[in-house]
Structures are given as structure tokens and as C-alpha cells.
Amino acid sequence: MQPFRTFTLFLFIICQFSAVAQTKLLWQELYPGIWKAAAGKPEKISLLSTAGAKPQLQALAKLPKTTFPLDKAAIDLKVIDHKIYLRFPLDEEEQLFGLGLNFQTVNQRGRIMELHVDHYGGEDNGRTHAPVPFYVSSKGYGVLIDAARYITVYAGTGVRTNAAHPPVVYDRNTDKQWDAQPYSDAVEILVPAEGANIYIFAGPTPMQVVQRYNLMNGGGYLPPKWGLGFTQRVPTLYSQDDILKEATSFEAHNFPLDFIGVEPGWHSSSYPCTFEWDKTRFPDPKGFLEALAKKGLSANLWFNPYVSPKASLYPKIKPLSGSHTVWNGIVSDFTLPQTRALFKDHFMKTHLEIGVGGYKVDEVDGYDFWVWPDVATFPSGTSAEQMRQVYGNMVQNMTGSWFKAINKRTYGLVRASNAGSSNFPYVIYNDYYSHKDFITALVNSSFIGVLWTPEVRASKSAEEWVRRMQSVCFSPMAMLNAWADGTKPWSFPEVEQAVNEVASLRMQLLPYLYSTFAQYHFEGKPPFRAMNLVEGFGYKPPTVAGQLDATANPYAMSVKKDIKDQYMMGDFILVAPMFAGETSREVYLPQGKWYDFYTGELVGENQKINITPALDKIPLFVKDGGIIPMIPTRRQAPKVGDILPLEVRHYGSAAGSFQLYDDDGISFDYEKGAHSFTRLAVAKNSVGALQGELPTLPTGKPFGYAKEIKWVFMTKTK
């Protein structure tokens, strides 16, 4: 019996060892301020591998040198039952941002989330259009889990018996301090996979954490200039003649319009799709696109990627598709290169080569009862769960590469995204329609490397209409989505002028906005930013013996209140949208003096203010020393060869500067150096008066502005 007992003991030891394996992460500094470690055995399919981004190494090297931002000994890893258990330390006052495109909350501490690509259902539980497993700490570091799995995050909720910093034990009978959710000193993450790559990003500020994350993923996408103009998506069954008439109506109303969204009716069959032009509604697709181009317009085509049995692609794609259908359409396995090649050949010949400008990618998110089930299988061996988490990224990557292959920038819409997607030419949208929550989503998008549009579809009143239109004009894509009801910007005549004015203001601000997107690409700074990314937000630095206290928390306001209804557009403009039924609102001003955009009047400094704006104005505030380059009102974004007058506004009493960016606005030649940065600056002269400095204009580089600059000083100073 002795040999049997020895063998049994041996098996027991082996089983115990295999049940709990690897307890240490070995960190390697992959890029400046970015560390990577492998937990377990990382899977071939991951979020970053399907995104396929190339890091911006030169830009990363320009960020401050820093050290590993966490106590390595406090990071815990266990591999148990083929799953990854991770724990990261958390201080008592620490706030956590990110963890997906959330619509109702900004600070995610105290939440339990299953990060799962889905059609947003109205609560921040991790099921959303971009469940990016990346969080940013107010302490100035970030954590990314690169696994294409349904990841569960306990963001400071679980209390361990052996916690290094356990909560105080209170008696509910007698202690008012008792809390149903005691303090937790850790973020704990469960990854249902054999392994995953873990990334740690240093700051030292939260903004620099986000910059490193975006730059590692290729930098932010720089849209074509026309992509930042106004877009109208037409009703579902509009024909080519209907769409051309729509374009003419925008001209008649003198309303901005740069690209048209063509909805499902362009397909010969949709839900599922053929990706082929309907011959009745679109008898001459090439002629239609040429007619739009003559009006200065680009066409953006809607599709979902599920292939109809009626499609010419169907017999070729069927062997390369999954076991289950979506709306009776086959689900292509885009992890296979031959699948991507077949789609590219078809789309290039029937769309891009005749002038299509971009796509709207629908239905790649959920619900569970719409898309393939988790029991589905795919020919590549990719699991249904993995496919769900990366499908949106793969379609973005694939379609974006087609346009890059012909050196033509695009800009479109998508319903699902994930980590690594900052360099994709897409803005997220959905079917949810809460105006306030749309703004919260815009705030949260800045933490996770995605873009979001608070699109306009319909309104119950003229007041709601103008307020929604104001918000969308201060977002990554100014879009009216009329696919269902055919609304127009002038559908409420009583506010037509106010709507036209805010759309025109967006067009005037294109030099500022385009330069801000260039900053996204070259520096990794999101163009629309949460207040928590603004250094000095809600913070008046205390002094010690007349010196600034560098240890003070510059994000104190966020600890007191979730700031989710205001945001920054670029470095200088604070946007505080209004909502229907509200005549006044609070605005939290960061450190320094702030001025009214429209009048130049001082409104406050590092404080909460109450405002009562008129209906025809979206509240905008400019930082002291802020420089805002503008062009005259126009209906369409500048074209190649346009030379425009430039008005440069300065606000406040401080000196300031701005890097004005320009390129051809349509190609990727800027990546080869065909772009310009021109420093616009205001300083005090010999008698102490502010004056604009004569910039050194670029030679041999694109610069679409007149040499003479009109300087406008918005703030009267003594």
C-alpha cells in the first residue's frame, strides 16, 4: 500500500500547485512611464492585439520621466482554476475614473462592474458600448488589463480579512458612522482566462496617464476637416434624389453641412445586409456621390456586418463565419485574414473607389438576444466571448485601414469599441437618449481613449431642441440623426436662428478645434476632457511660508462632488451645457481666472458660480490667457487651397500662447511631415499693454490662413 499512498500524495501536491500558480508579476518598462507584466499565459486574442496600434514613441519620450507609481509588493496576483485574480492597492481618498463609457457616474470607486460589450441599458454596471478595462487614479497612475474577456472589477468594494488597511468596525445600533459599504483598500479584478498582459501607466498627473495610454495606442485620430463640420443623417428609405434635395434645403437655409449620413435604404437588403446598392433608390451610385462632391459634401454609409443570404459575398464568407446568425445574417470571423481580404475587395470596388467617404457601423454591441450567444463557435477558434469584446475594434481597424490604403482620411460612427481604439476614425453613438447622461458619457470618454457624440434626434419642445443642438456642436461630431422622423435643424422655427448661430460658431471655431484634435494625435490629450483631468481643478493651492504647497491635492473638488455636466474643449474653453426645463445652473471653475466667452467679462476664479444664461447661448468660459483662433462664419469646412482670414481672440490679463495646427485636411501626408504648427502668442509690451506677437509663418508647409492676423482683446484691462 505504501507506493499507492506515495503516488496519492504526489497527485495531491501536483493538484494543489496547479490550482494556485504564479503569485508574482515581473514588471518591464515597455515605453517611458509604461510598465508591462504577464499574468499567467496571455491569450493570442486580446484587446490590444486586435486594435493593432503602433505607439507614438517620440511623443512618449517627451513626457516627464517617472518611476513605477505603485508599491510592487502591494500588487497581488493569483492564478486559480484557470482564472486570473488581481489586486491593486487603493488609498482612502483616492478616486477612480474610466472603466468604460459610463453614462451616469464619473468617479467609479465603490462600484462592481462586469466589463462587457453591450447595448447600453441605462445603468453603469459595466455593460456598455466601450467597456474599456482601464482605470485612472486621482493619484496619477493608470491600470489596463489587456484581455478580451468579461472582466469583473471590484473598484474598492471588497474588504479582505487580512487587509493592510482595514475599515473601522462600527456598531450599527449605536454608531452613526456605520456604513453598509465599509472602506476598502484595494481594487480587485477577476479575469476568466488563462492569462493576460497587465499595464501600469505613470503620470505624474491623471492627464499624463491618459496621454501615455493614448500615445501607446497610436495617439488620437485626426479627422479630416470636413469631419468636424455639421452632418445630417437622412431618413432610412431616402433615395439619391431625396438626399440631393436635402442637401439643397441646407443651402436654402444657409445651414452648415459637410457630410450626409445615408441610412439602411441604400442596401438592396438590410438586417442582414448585402452591402450592395439598391438599384431602385440608387440607380447611379457613382453619379450620386459625384453630385454630392460638387456640393462639397461627403457620403457616410450605414451598415451592420452581418451578411445576408442575398449578398454576393455570402457564399464566399459562409465558410469563414460563426455557427450562429444575427437577424439571419452570418457573422464573419474577422480574426481571419482571408475574411478581411474578401470584405476589402468588395467594399473597395463598390464603395471607396466611387467616392464613399466613410461608414456608420451599427449593431456590433448587443443586446444578448440580438447578437451571437456565448455558445457560438468560430472557425478561427476564437471564443464567442472574445469575439463579442473585440468585434467593434476589428471592424473599426479593418475599415479604417481601407481608407488609409488610398491616403484618404475618413470619419464615422460605431456602436462598440474597446481598449486600444484611440487611433480609429470613429465616434461612438447609441440608441439611448438622455441629454444629461449624454454629457456624462462625453466626460467619461476622455479617460478611455474613445470619442462620443451626444447626437440630436428629436425633442419635445423648442427649448430642448436648441439645448441639445448646442451640446452636439461642442462635441467630437456635430450630428443630427433624422433616420427615423426626418427632423431638420429648422424643425422648430422659433429657435432656428439660435440653432444656426451655434452651428455657425462651431464652424468659426474650426481652427481651435482642429488644433485641439492635432493635440490629441501628437500629444495624446483628449480633445474633450473631464474636469478631473484639468490640473488645478477645484483647488486653491495653500501656501507654506509664502511658497506653494506641492503636496496639496489639486483635484479636491472631485472628492466632494461628481462633476459630470461640464467639460473642457481643448486647453482653454470650458463648456457648461444647459438642459430643458433649467434656467440656471452651477459651474465649477478650476484654478485661475475665467472669462465669459461672448463678452470677455470676468466670471470667477477657483470657485462655484451660478449662471442664468439666455436660451440662445451655450455657456462657455475661457481661461485667463486663453487664445482662441477663429475664422469667419462659413457653411463648410475649409477645402484644400482655401486661404482664410484669421481672428485671434485673447481673454484675461495674462500672457498666453496657442499652437495653431494645419495640414491639407484630407490625406495622411501630415504623418510624413506635411503639416505646420504656428505659435500664436500674446505678451505685454514695454508699457505693460497686451499685444499680439507677429508669428513666424511656416514656409513650404500647409497654412490655410492669411498673413495678416486680426487680434481681438476680449477683456478690458486697466
Coordinates of N, CA and C in Angstrom, one line a residue, residues 503-707:
A503 N -24.4 76.4 -34.6 CA -23.7 75.6 -35.6 C -22.6 76.5 -36.4
S504 N -23.0 77.8 -36.6 CA -22.0 78.7 -37.2 C -20.8 78.9 -36.3
L505 N -21.1 79.0 -35.0 CA -20.0 79.2 -34.0 C -19.0 78.0 -34.1
R506 N -19.6 76.8 -34.2 CA -18.7 75.7 -34.3 C -17.8 75.8 -35.5
M507 N -18.4 76.3 -36.7 CA -17.6 76.4 -37.9 C -16.5 77.5 -37.7
Q508 N -16.8 78.6 -37.0 CA -15.9 79.7 -36.7 C -14.7 79.1 -35.9
L509 N -15.0 78.2 -35.0 CA -14.0 77.7 -34.1 C -13.2 76.5 -34.6
L510 N -13.4 76.2 -35.9 CA -12.7 75.1 -36.5 C -11.1 75.2 -36.4
P511 N -10.5 76.3 -36.5 CA -9.0 76.4 -36.3 C -8.7 75.9 -34.9
Y512 N -9.4 76.3 -33.9 CA -9.2 75.9 -32.5 C -9.5 74.4 -32.3
L513 N -10.6 74.0 -32.9 CA -11.0 72.6 -32.7 C -10.0 71.6 -33.4
Y514 N -9.7 72.0 -34.7 CA -8.8 71.2 -35.4 C -7.4 71.1 -34.8
S515 N -6.9 72.2 -34.2 CA -5.7 72.2 -33.5 C -5.8 71.3 -32.2
T516 N -6.9 71.3 -31.6 CA -7.1 70.5 -30.4 C -7.1 69.0 -30.8
F517 N -7.7 68.6 -31.9 CA -7.6 67.2 -32.4 C -6.1 66.9 -32.7
A518 N -5.4 67.9 -33.3 CA -4.0 67.6 -33.5 C -3.2 67.3 -32.2
Q519 N -3.6 68.0 -31.2 CA -3.0 67.8 -29.9 C -3.3 66.4 -29.4
Y520 N -4.6 65.9 -29.7 CA -5.0 64.5 -29.4 C -4.0 63.5 -30.1
H521 N -3.8 63.8 -31.4 CA -2.9 62.9 -32.1 C -1.5 62.9 -31.7
F522 N -0.9 64.1 -31.6 CA 0.5 64.3 -31.4 C 0.9 64.2 -29.9
E523 N 0.0 64.6 -29.0 CA 0.3 64.6 -27.6 C -0.5 63.6 -26.8
G524 N -1.6 63.1 -27.3 CA -2.4 62.2 -26.6 C -3.4 62.8 -25.7
K525 N -3.6 64.1 -25.7 CA -4.6 64.8 -24.9 C -5.9 64.7 -25.5
P526 N -6.9 64.2 -24.8 CA -8.3 64.1 -25.4 C -8.8 65.5 -25.8
P527 N -9.5 65.6 -26.9 CA -10.0 67.0 -27.3 C -11.1 67.5 -26.4
F528 N -11.9 66.6 -25.8 CA -13.0 66.9 -24.9 C -12.6 66.2 -23.6
R529 N -12.5 67.0 -22.5 CA -11.8 66.5 -21.3 C -12.7 66.6 -20.0
A530 N -12.6 65.6 -19.2 CA -13.3 65.7 -17.9 C -12.5 66.7 -17.1
M531 N -13.3 67.4 -16.2 CA -12.7 68.4 -15.3 C -11.6 67.7 -14.4
N532 N -11.7 66.5 -14.1 CA -10.7 65.8 -13.3 C -9.4 65.6 -14.0
L533 N -9.3 65.9 -15.3 CA -8.0 65.9 -16.0 C -7.4 67.3 -16.0
V534 N -8.1 68.3 -15.5 CA -7.6 69.6 -15.5 C -6.7 69.9 -14.3
E535 N -5.5 70.2 -14.4 CA -4.6 70.4 -13.3 C -5.1 71.7 -12.6
G536 N -5.3 71.6 -11.3 CA -5.8 72.8 -10.6 C -7.3 72.8 -10.5
F537 N -8.0 71.8 -10.9 CA -9.5 71.8 -10.8 C -10.0 71.8 -9.4
G538 N -10.8 72.8 -9.0 CA -11.4 72.8 -7.7 C -10.4 73.0 -6.6
Y539 N -9.3 73.7 -6.9 CA -8.1 73.7 -6.0 C -7.5 75.1 -5.9
K540 N -7.4 75.6 -4.7 CA -6.7 76.8 -4.4 C -5.5 76.5 -3.6
P541 N -4.3 76.5 -4.2 CA -3.1 76.0 -3.5 C -2.8 76.7 -2.2
P542 N -2.8 76.0 -1.1 CA -2.4 76.7 0.1 C -0.9 77.0 0.1
T543 N -0.5 77.9 0.9 CA 0.9 78.3 0.9 C 1.5 78.0 2.3
V544 N 2.8 77.7 2.3 CA 3.6 77.4 3.5 C 4.7 78.4 3.4
A545 N 4.7 79.4 4.3 CA 5.8 80.4 4.4 C 5.9 81.1 3.0
G546 N 4.7 81.4 2.4 CA 4.7 82.1 1.1 C 5.0 81.2 -0.1
Q547 N 5.3 79.9 0.1 CA 5.5 79.0 -1.0 C 4.3 78.1 -1.2
L548 N 4.1 77.7 -2.5 CA 3.0 76.8 -2.8 C 3.3 75.4 -2.2
D549 N 2.3 74.8 -1.6 CA 2.4 73.5 -1.0 C 2.2 72.5 -2.1
A550 N 3.3 71.9 -2.6 CA 3.2 70.9 -3.7 C 2.5 69.6 -3.3
T551 N 2.3 69.4 -2.1 CA 1.7 68.1 -1.6 C 0.2 68.2 -1.6
A552 N -0.4 69.4 -1.8 CA -1.9 69.5 -1.8 C -2.5 68.8 -2.9
N553 N -3.7 68.4 -2.7 CA -4.4 67.6 -3.8 C -5.1 68.6 -4.8
P554 N -4.7 68.6 -6.0 CA -5.2 69.6 -7.0 C -6.6 69.1 -7.5
Y555 N -7.1 68.0 -7.0 CA -8.4 67.5 -7.5 C -9.4 67.4 -6.4
A556 N -9.3 68.3 -5.4 CA -10.1 68.2 -4.2 C -11.6 68.3 -4.5
M557 N -12.0 69.1 -5.5 CA -13.4 69.2 -5.8 C -14.1 67.9 -6.2
S558 N -13.3 67.1 -6.9 CA -13.9 65.8 -7.4 C -14.2 64.9 -6.2
V559 N -13.5 65.0 -5.1 CA -13.7 64.2 -3.9 C -15.1 64.6 -3.3
K560 N -15.5 65.8 -3.4 CA -16.7 66.3 -2.8 C -17.9 66.1 -3.7
K561 N -17.7 66.2 -5.0 CA -18.9 66.1 -5.9 C -18.5 65.5 -7.3
D562 N -19.3 64.7 -7.8 CA -19.1 64.1 -9.1 C -19.4 65.2 -10.2
I563 N -18.4 65.7 -10.8 CA -18.6 66.8 -11.8 C -18.8 66.1 -13.2
K564 N -20.1 66.0 -13.6 CA -20.4 65.2 -14.8 C -21.2 66.0 -15.8
D565 N -21.4 67.3 -15.6 CA -22.2 68.0 -16.6 C -21.5 69.3 -17.1
Q566 N -20.2 69.3 -17.0 CA -19.3 70.3 -17.7 C -18.0 69.6 -18.1
Y567 N -17.3 70.3 -19.0 CA -16.1 69.7 -19.5 C -15.3 70.7 -20.2
M568 N -14.1 70.4 -20.6 CA -13.2 71.3 -21.3 C -13.1 70.8 -22.8
M569 N -13.2 71.8 -23.7 CA -12.9 71.6 -25.1 C -11.5 72.2 -25.3
G570 N -10.5 71.3 -25.4 CA -9.1 71.8 -25.5 C -8.6 72.4 -24.2
D571 N -7.5 73.2 -24.4 CA -6.9 73.8 -23.2 C -7.6 74.9 -22.6
F572 N -8.4 75.6 -23.3 CA -8.9 76.9 -22.8 C -10.4 77.1 -22.7
I573 N -11.2 76.3 -23.3 CA -12.7 76.6 -23.3 C -13.4 75.6 -22.4
L574 N -14.1 76.1 -21.4 CA -14.9 75.3 -20.5 C -16.3 75.4 -21.0
V575 N -17.0 74.2 -21.2 CA -18.3 74.1 -21.7 C -19.3 73.6 -20.6
A576 N -20.3 74.4 -20.4 CA -21.3 74.0 -19.4 C -22.7 74.0 -20.0
P577 N -23.1 72.9 -20.6 CA -24.4 72.8 -21.3 C -25.6 73.0 -20.4
M578 N -26.6 73.5 -21.0 CA -27.9 73.7 -20.3 C -28.9 72.6 -20.8
F579 N -29.8 72.3 -19.9 CA -30.8 71.3 -20.2 C -32.2 71.8 -20.2
A580 N -33.1 71.2 -20.9 CA -34.5 71.7 -21.0 C -35.1 71.7 -19.6
G581 N -35.8 72.8 -19.3 CA -36.5 72.9 -18.0 C -35.7 73.6 -17.0
E582 N -34.4 73.9 -17.3 CA -33.5 74.6 -16.3 C -33.2 76.0 -16.8
T583 N -33.3 76.9 -16.0 CA -33.0 78.3 -16.3 C -31.7 78.8 -15.7
S584 N -31.1 78.0 -14.8 CA -29.9 78.3 -14.2 C -29.1 77.1 -13.8
R585 N -27.8 77.2 -13.6 CA -27.0 76.1 -13.2 C -25.8 76.5 -12.5
E586 N -25.1 75.5 -11.8 CA -23.8 75.8 -11.2 C -22.7 75.4 -12.1
V587 N -21.6 76.1 -12.0 CA -20.4 75.8 -12.8 C -19.2 75.9 -11.8
Y588 N -18.4 74.8 -11.9 CA -17.2 74.8 -11.0 C -16.0 75.2 -11.9
L589 N -15.4 76.3 -11.4 CA -14.3 76.9 -12.2 C -13.0 76.4 -11.6
P590 N -12.1 75.9 -12.4 CA -10.7 75.5 -11.9 C -9.9 76.7 -11.5
Q591 N -8.7 76.3 -11.0 CA -7.8 77.3 -10.6 C -7.5 78.4 -11.6
G592 N -7.4 79.6 -11.2 CA -7.1 80.7 -12.1 C -8.4 81.5 -12.4
K593 N -8.3 82.6 -13.2 CA -9.4 83.4 -13.5 C -10.0 82.9 -14.8
W594 N -11.4 83.1 -14.9 CA -12.1 82.6 -16.0 C -13.0 83.7 -16.5
Y595 N -13.2 83.7 -17.9 CA -13.9 84.8 -18.5 C -15.0 84.3 -19.4
D596 N -16.1 85.1 -19.5 CA -17.2 84.7 -20.4 C -16.7 84.8 -21.9
F597 N -17.0 83.7 -22.6 CA -16.5 83.6 -24.0 C -17.1 84.7 -24.8
Y598 N -18.4 85.1 -24.6 CA -19.1 86.0 -25.5 C -18.7 87.5 -25.2
T599 N -18.5 87.8 -23.9 CA -18.3 89.2 -23.6 C -16.9 89.5 -23.1
G600 N -16.2 88.5 -22.6 CA -14.8 88.8 -22.1 C -14.9 89.2 -20.6
E601 N -16.0 89.2 -20.0 CA -16.1 89.6 -18.6 C -15.6 88.5 -17.6
L602 N -15.0 89.0 -16.6 CA -14.5 88.0 -15.5 C -15.7 87.4 -14.8
V603 N -15.8 86.1 -14.7 CA -16.9 85.4 -14.1 C -16.5 84.8 -12.7
G604 N -15.2 84.5 -12.5 CA -14.8 83.9 -11.2 C -13.4 83.3 -11.3
E605 N -13.0 82.8 -10.1 CA -11.7 82.2 -10.0 C -11.7 81.1 -9.0
N606 N -11.5 79.9 -9.4 CA -11.4 78.7 -8.5 C -12.6 78.7 -7.5
Q607 N -13.8 78.7 -8.1 CA -15.0 78.8 -7.3 C -16.2 78.2 -8.0
K608 N -17.2 78.0 -7.2 CA -18.5 77.6 -7.8 C -19.3 78.9 -8.1
I609 N -19.8 79.0 -9.3 CA -20.6 80.1 -9.7 C -22.0 79.7 -10.1
N610 N -23.0 80.5 -10.0 CA -24.3 80.3 -10.5 C -24.6 81.2 -11.7
I611 N -25.1 80.6 -12.8 CA -25.3 81.4 -14.0 C -26.8 81.2 -14.5
T612 N -27.3 82.2 -15.2 CA -28.6 82.2 -15.8 C -28.5 82.6 -17.2
P613 N -28.1 81.7 -18.1 CA -27.8 82.2 -19.5 C -29.1 82.3 -20.3
A614 N -29.0 83.0 -21.4 CA -30.1 83.1 -22.3 C -30.3 81.8 -23.1
L615 N -31.4 81.6 -23.7 CA -31.7 80.4 -24.4 C -30.8 80.2 -25.6
D616 N -30.4 81.3 -26.2 CA -29.6 81.3 -27.5 C -28.1 81.1 -27.3
K617 N -27.7 80.9 -26.0 CA -26.3 80.8 -25.8 C -26.0 79.5 -24.9
I618 N -25.0 78.8 -25.4 CA -24.5 77.7 -24.5 C -23.4 78.3 -23.7
P619 N -23.4 78.2 -22.4 CA -22.4 78.8 -21.5 C -21.0 78.3 -21.8
L620 N -20.1 79.2 -22.1 CA -18.7 79.0 -22.5 C -17.8 79.9 -21.7
F621 N -16.7 79.4 -21.1 CA -15.8 80.2 -20.3 C -14.4 79.9 -20.8
V622 N -13.6 81.0 -20.8 CA -12.2 80.9 -21.3 C -11.2 81.2 -20.2
K623 N -10.2 80.4 -20.1 CA -9.1 80.5 -19.1 C -8.3 81.8 -19.3
D624 N -7.9 82.4 -18.2 CA -7.0 83.6 -18.3 C -5.8 83.3 -19.1
G625 N -5.6 84.2 -20.1 CA -4.5 84.0 -21.1 C -4.9 83.1 -22.2
G626 N -6.1 82.7 -22.3 CA -6.6 81.8 -23.4 C -6.6 82.5 -24.7
I627 N -6.1 81.8 -25.7 CA -6.1 82.3 -27.1 C -6.9 81.4 -27.9
I628 N -7.9 82.0 -28.6 CA -8.9 81.3 -29.4 C -8.8 81.8 -30.9
P629 N -8.2 81.0 -31.8 CA -8.2 81.4 -33.2 C -9.5 81.0 -33.9
M630 N -10.1 81.9 -34.7 CA -11.4 81.8 -35.3 C -11.3 82.2 -36.8
I631 N -12.2 81.7 -37.6 CA -12.4 82.2 -39.0 C -13.8 82.7 -39.1
P632 N -14.0 83.5 -40.2 CA -15.4 84.0 -40.5 C -16.4 82.9 -40.6
T633 N -17.7 83.2 -40.4 CA -18.7 82.2 -40.5 C -18.8 81.6 -41.9
R634 N -18.9 80.3 -42.0 CA -19.0 79.7 -43.3 C -19.8 78.4 -43.2
R635 N -20.3 77.9 -44.3 CA -21.2 76.7 -44.3 C -20.4 75.4 -44.2
Q636 N -19.2 75.4 -44.8 CA -18.4 74.2 -44.9 C -17.0 74.3 -44.4
A637 N -16.4 73.2 -44.0 CA -15.0 73.3 -43.5 C -14.1 73.7 -44.7
P638 N -13.0 74.3 -44.3 CA -12.1 74.7 -45.4 C -11.6 73.6 -46.3
K639 N -11.5 73.9 -47.6 CA -11.0 72.9 -48.6 C -9.5 73.2 -48.9
V640 N -8.9 72.2 -49.5 CA -7.5 72.4 -49.9 C -7.4 73.6 -50.8
G641 N -6.4 74.5 -50.4 CA -6.2 75.7 -51.2 C -6.9 76.9 -50.7
D642 N -7.8 76.8 -49.8 CA -8.5 77.9 -49.2 C -7.5 78.7 -48.3
I643 N -7.6 80.0 -48.4 CA -6.8 80.9 -47.6 C -7.8 81.8 -46.8
L644 N -7.9 81.6 -45.5 CA -8.9 82.3 -44.8 C -8.4 83.4 -43.8
P645 N -9.2 84.4 -43.7 CA -8.9 85.4 -42.7 C -8.9 84.8 -41.3
L646 N -8.0 85.2 -40.4 CA -7.8 84.6 -39.1 C -8.0 85.7 -38.0
E647 N -9.0 85.5 -37.1 CA -9.2 86.4 -36.0 C -8.7 85.6 -34.8
V648 N -7.8 86.2 -34.0 CA -7.3 85.6 -32.8 C -7.8 86.3 -31.6
R649 N -8.6 85.7 -30.8 CA -9.1 86.3 -29.5 C -8.2 86.0 -28.4
H650 N -8.1 87.0 -27.5 CA -7.3 86.8 -26.2 C -8.2 87.1 -25.1
Y651 N -8.2 86.4 -24.0 CA -9.0 86.6 -22.8 C -8.2 86.8 -21.6
G652 N -8.6 87.7 -20.8 CA -8.0 88.0 -19.5 C -6.8 88.9 -19.5
S653 N -6.0 88.9 -18.5 CA -4.8 89.8 -18.4 C -3.5 89.1 -18.5
A654 N -3.5 87.8 -18.5 CA -2.2 87.0 -18.5 C -1.7 86.8 -20.0
A655 N -0.4 86.7 -20.1 CA 0.1 86.4 -21.4 C -0.3 84.9 -21.7
G656 N -0.3 84.6 -23.0 CA -0.7 83.3 -23.4 C -0.2 82.9 -24.8
S657 N -0.3 81.6 -25.1 CA 0.1 81.2 -26.4 C -0.7 80.0 -26.8
F658 N -0.7 79.7 -28.1 CA -1.5 78.6 -28.7 C -0.8 78.1 -29.9
Q659 N -0.7 76.8 -30.1 CA -0.1 76.2 -31.3 C -1.2 75.9 -32.3
L660 N -1.2 76.7 -33.3 CA -2.2 76.6 -34.4 C -1.7 75.6 -35.4
Y661 N -2.5 74.5 -35.6 CA -2.1 73.4 -36.5 C -2.8 73.5 -37.8
D662 N -2.1 73.1 -38.9 CA -2.7 73.0 -40.2 C -2.1 71.9 -41.0
D663 N -2.9 71.3 -41.9 CA -2.4 70.4 -42.9 C -3.4 70.5 -44.1
D664 N -3.3 69.5 -45.0 CA -4.2 69.6 -46.2 C -5.7 69.2 -45.8
G665 N -5.9 68.6 -44.6 CA -7.2 68.4 -44.1 C -7.9 67.1 -44.7
I666 N -7.2 66.4 -45.6 CA -7.9 65.3 -46.2 C -7.1 64.0 -46.3
S667 N -5.7 64.1 -46.3 CA -4.9 63.0 -46.5 C -4.1 62.7 -45.2
F668 N -3.2 61.6 -45.3 CA -2.4 61.2 -44.3 C -0.9 61.8 -44.5
D669 N -0.8 62.7 -45.4 CA 0.5 63.3 -45.7 C 1.1 64.0 -44.4
Y670 N 0.3 64.4 -43.5 CA 0.8 65.0 -42.3 C 1.7 64.1 -41.5
E671 N 1.5 62.7 -41.6 CA 2.3 61.8 -40.9 C 3.7 61.8 -41.5
K672 N 3.9 62.3 -42.7 CA 5.2 62.4 -43.3 C 5.8 63.8 -43.2
G673 N 5.2 64.6 -42.4 CA 5.8 65.9 -42.2 C 5.0 67.1 -42.9
A674 N 4.0 66.8 -43.7 CA 3.3 67.8 -44.4 C 2.3 68.5 -43.5
H675 N 2.7 69.2 -42.5 CA 1.8 69.9 -41.6 C 2.6 71.0 -40.9
S676 N 1.9 71.9 -40.3 CA 2.6 73.0 -39.7 C 2.0 73.3 -38.3
F677 N 2.8 73.8 -37.4 CA 2.4 74.3 -36.1 C 2.9 75.8 -36.1
T678 N 2.0 76.7 -35.8 CA 2.3 78.1 -35.8 C 2.0 78.7 -34.4
R679 N 3.0 79.2 -33.8 CA 2.8 79.7 -32.4 C 2.1 81.1 -32.4
L680 N 0.9 81.2 -31.9 CA 0.2 82.4 -31.7 C 0.4 82.8 -30.3
A681 N 0.9 84.1 -30.0 CA 1.2 84.4 -28.6 C 0.8 85.9 -28.4
V682 N 0.4 86.1 -27.1 CA 0.1 87.5 -26.6 C 1.0 87.7 -25.4
A683 N 1.7 88.9 -25.4 CA 2.6 89.2 -24.3 C 2.4 90.7 -24.0
K684 N 3.0 91.2 -22.9 CA 2.9 92.6 -22.6 C 4.1 93.3 -23.2
N685 N 3.8 94.5 -23.7 CA 4.9 95.3 -24.4 C 5.6 96.1 -23.3
S686 N 6.4 97.0 -23.8 CA 7.3 97.8 -22.9 C 6.5 98.7 -21.9
V687 N 5.3 99.0 -22.3 CA 4.5 99.9 -21.4 C 3.4 99.0 -20.6
G688 N 3.5 97.7 -20.7 CA 2.6 96.8 -19.9 C 1.3 96.5 -20.6
A689 N 1.1 96.9 -21.8 CA -0.1 96.6 -22.5 C 0.0 95.3 -23.3
L690 N -1.1 94.6 -23.4 CA -1.1 93.3 -24.1 C -1.1 93.6 -25.6
Q691 N -0.3 92.8 -26.3 CA -0.3 92.8 -27.8 C 0.1 91.5 -28.4
G692 N -0.5 91.3 -29.5 CA -0.2 90.0 -30.2 C 1.2 90.0 -30.9
E693 N 1.9 88.9 -30.7 CA 3.2 88.8 -31.3 C 3.1 88.4 -32.8
L694 N 3.9 88.9 -33.6 CA 3.9 88.5 -35.0 C 4.4 87.1 -35.2
P695 N 3.6 86.2 -35.6 CA 4.1 84.8 -35.7 C 5.0 84.6 -36.9
T696 N 5.9 83.6 -36.7 CA 6.7 83.1 -37.8 C 5.9 82.1 -38.6
L697 N 5.5 82.5 -39.8 CA 4.6 81.7 -40.6 C 5.4 80.6 -41.3
P698 N 4.8 79.4 -41.4 CA 5.6 78.3 -42.0 C 5.8 78.5 -43.5
T699 N 6.9 78.0 -43.9 CA 7.3 78.1 -45.4 C 7.4 76.6 -45.8
G700 N 6.8 76.4 -47.0 CA 6.9 75.0 -47.5 C 6.0 74.0 -46.8
K701 N 5.1 74.5 -45.9 CA 4.2 73.7 -45.2 C 2.8 74.2 -45.4
P702 N 1.8 73.4 -45.2 CA 0.4 73.8 -45.3 C 0.1 74.9 -44.3
F703 N -0.5 76.0 -44.7 CA -1.0 77.0 -43.8 C -2.1 77.8 -44.6
G704 N -3.4 77.4 -44.2 CA -4.5 78.0 -44.9 C -5.1 79.3 -44.4
Y705 N -4.2 80.1 -43.9 CA -4.7 81.4 -43.3 C -3.9 82.6 -43.9
A706 N -4.5 83.7 -43.9 CA -3.9 84.9 -44.4 C -2.8 85.4 -43.5
K707 N -1.8 86.1 -44.1 CA -0.6 86.5 -43.3 C -1.0 87.5 -42.2

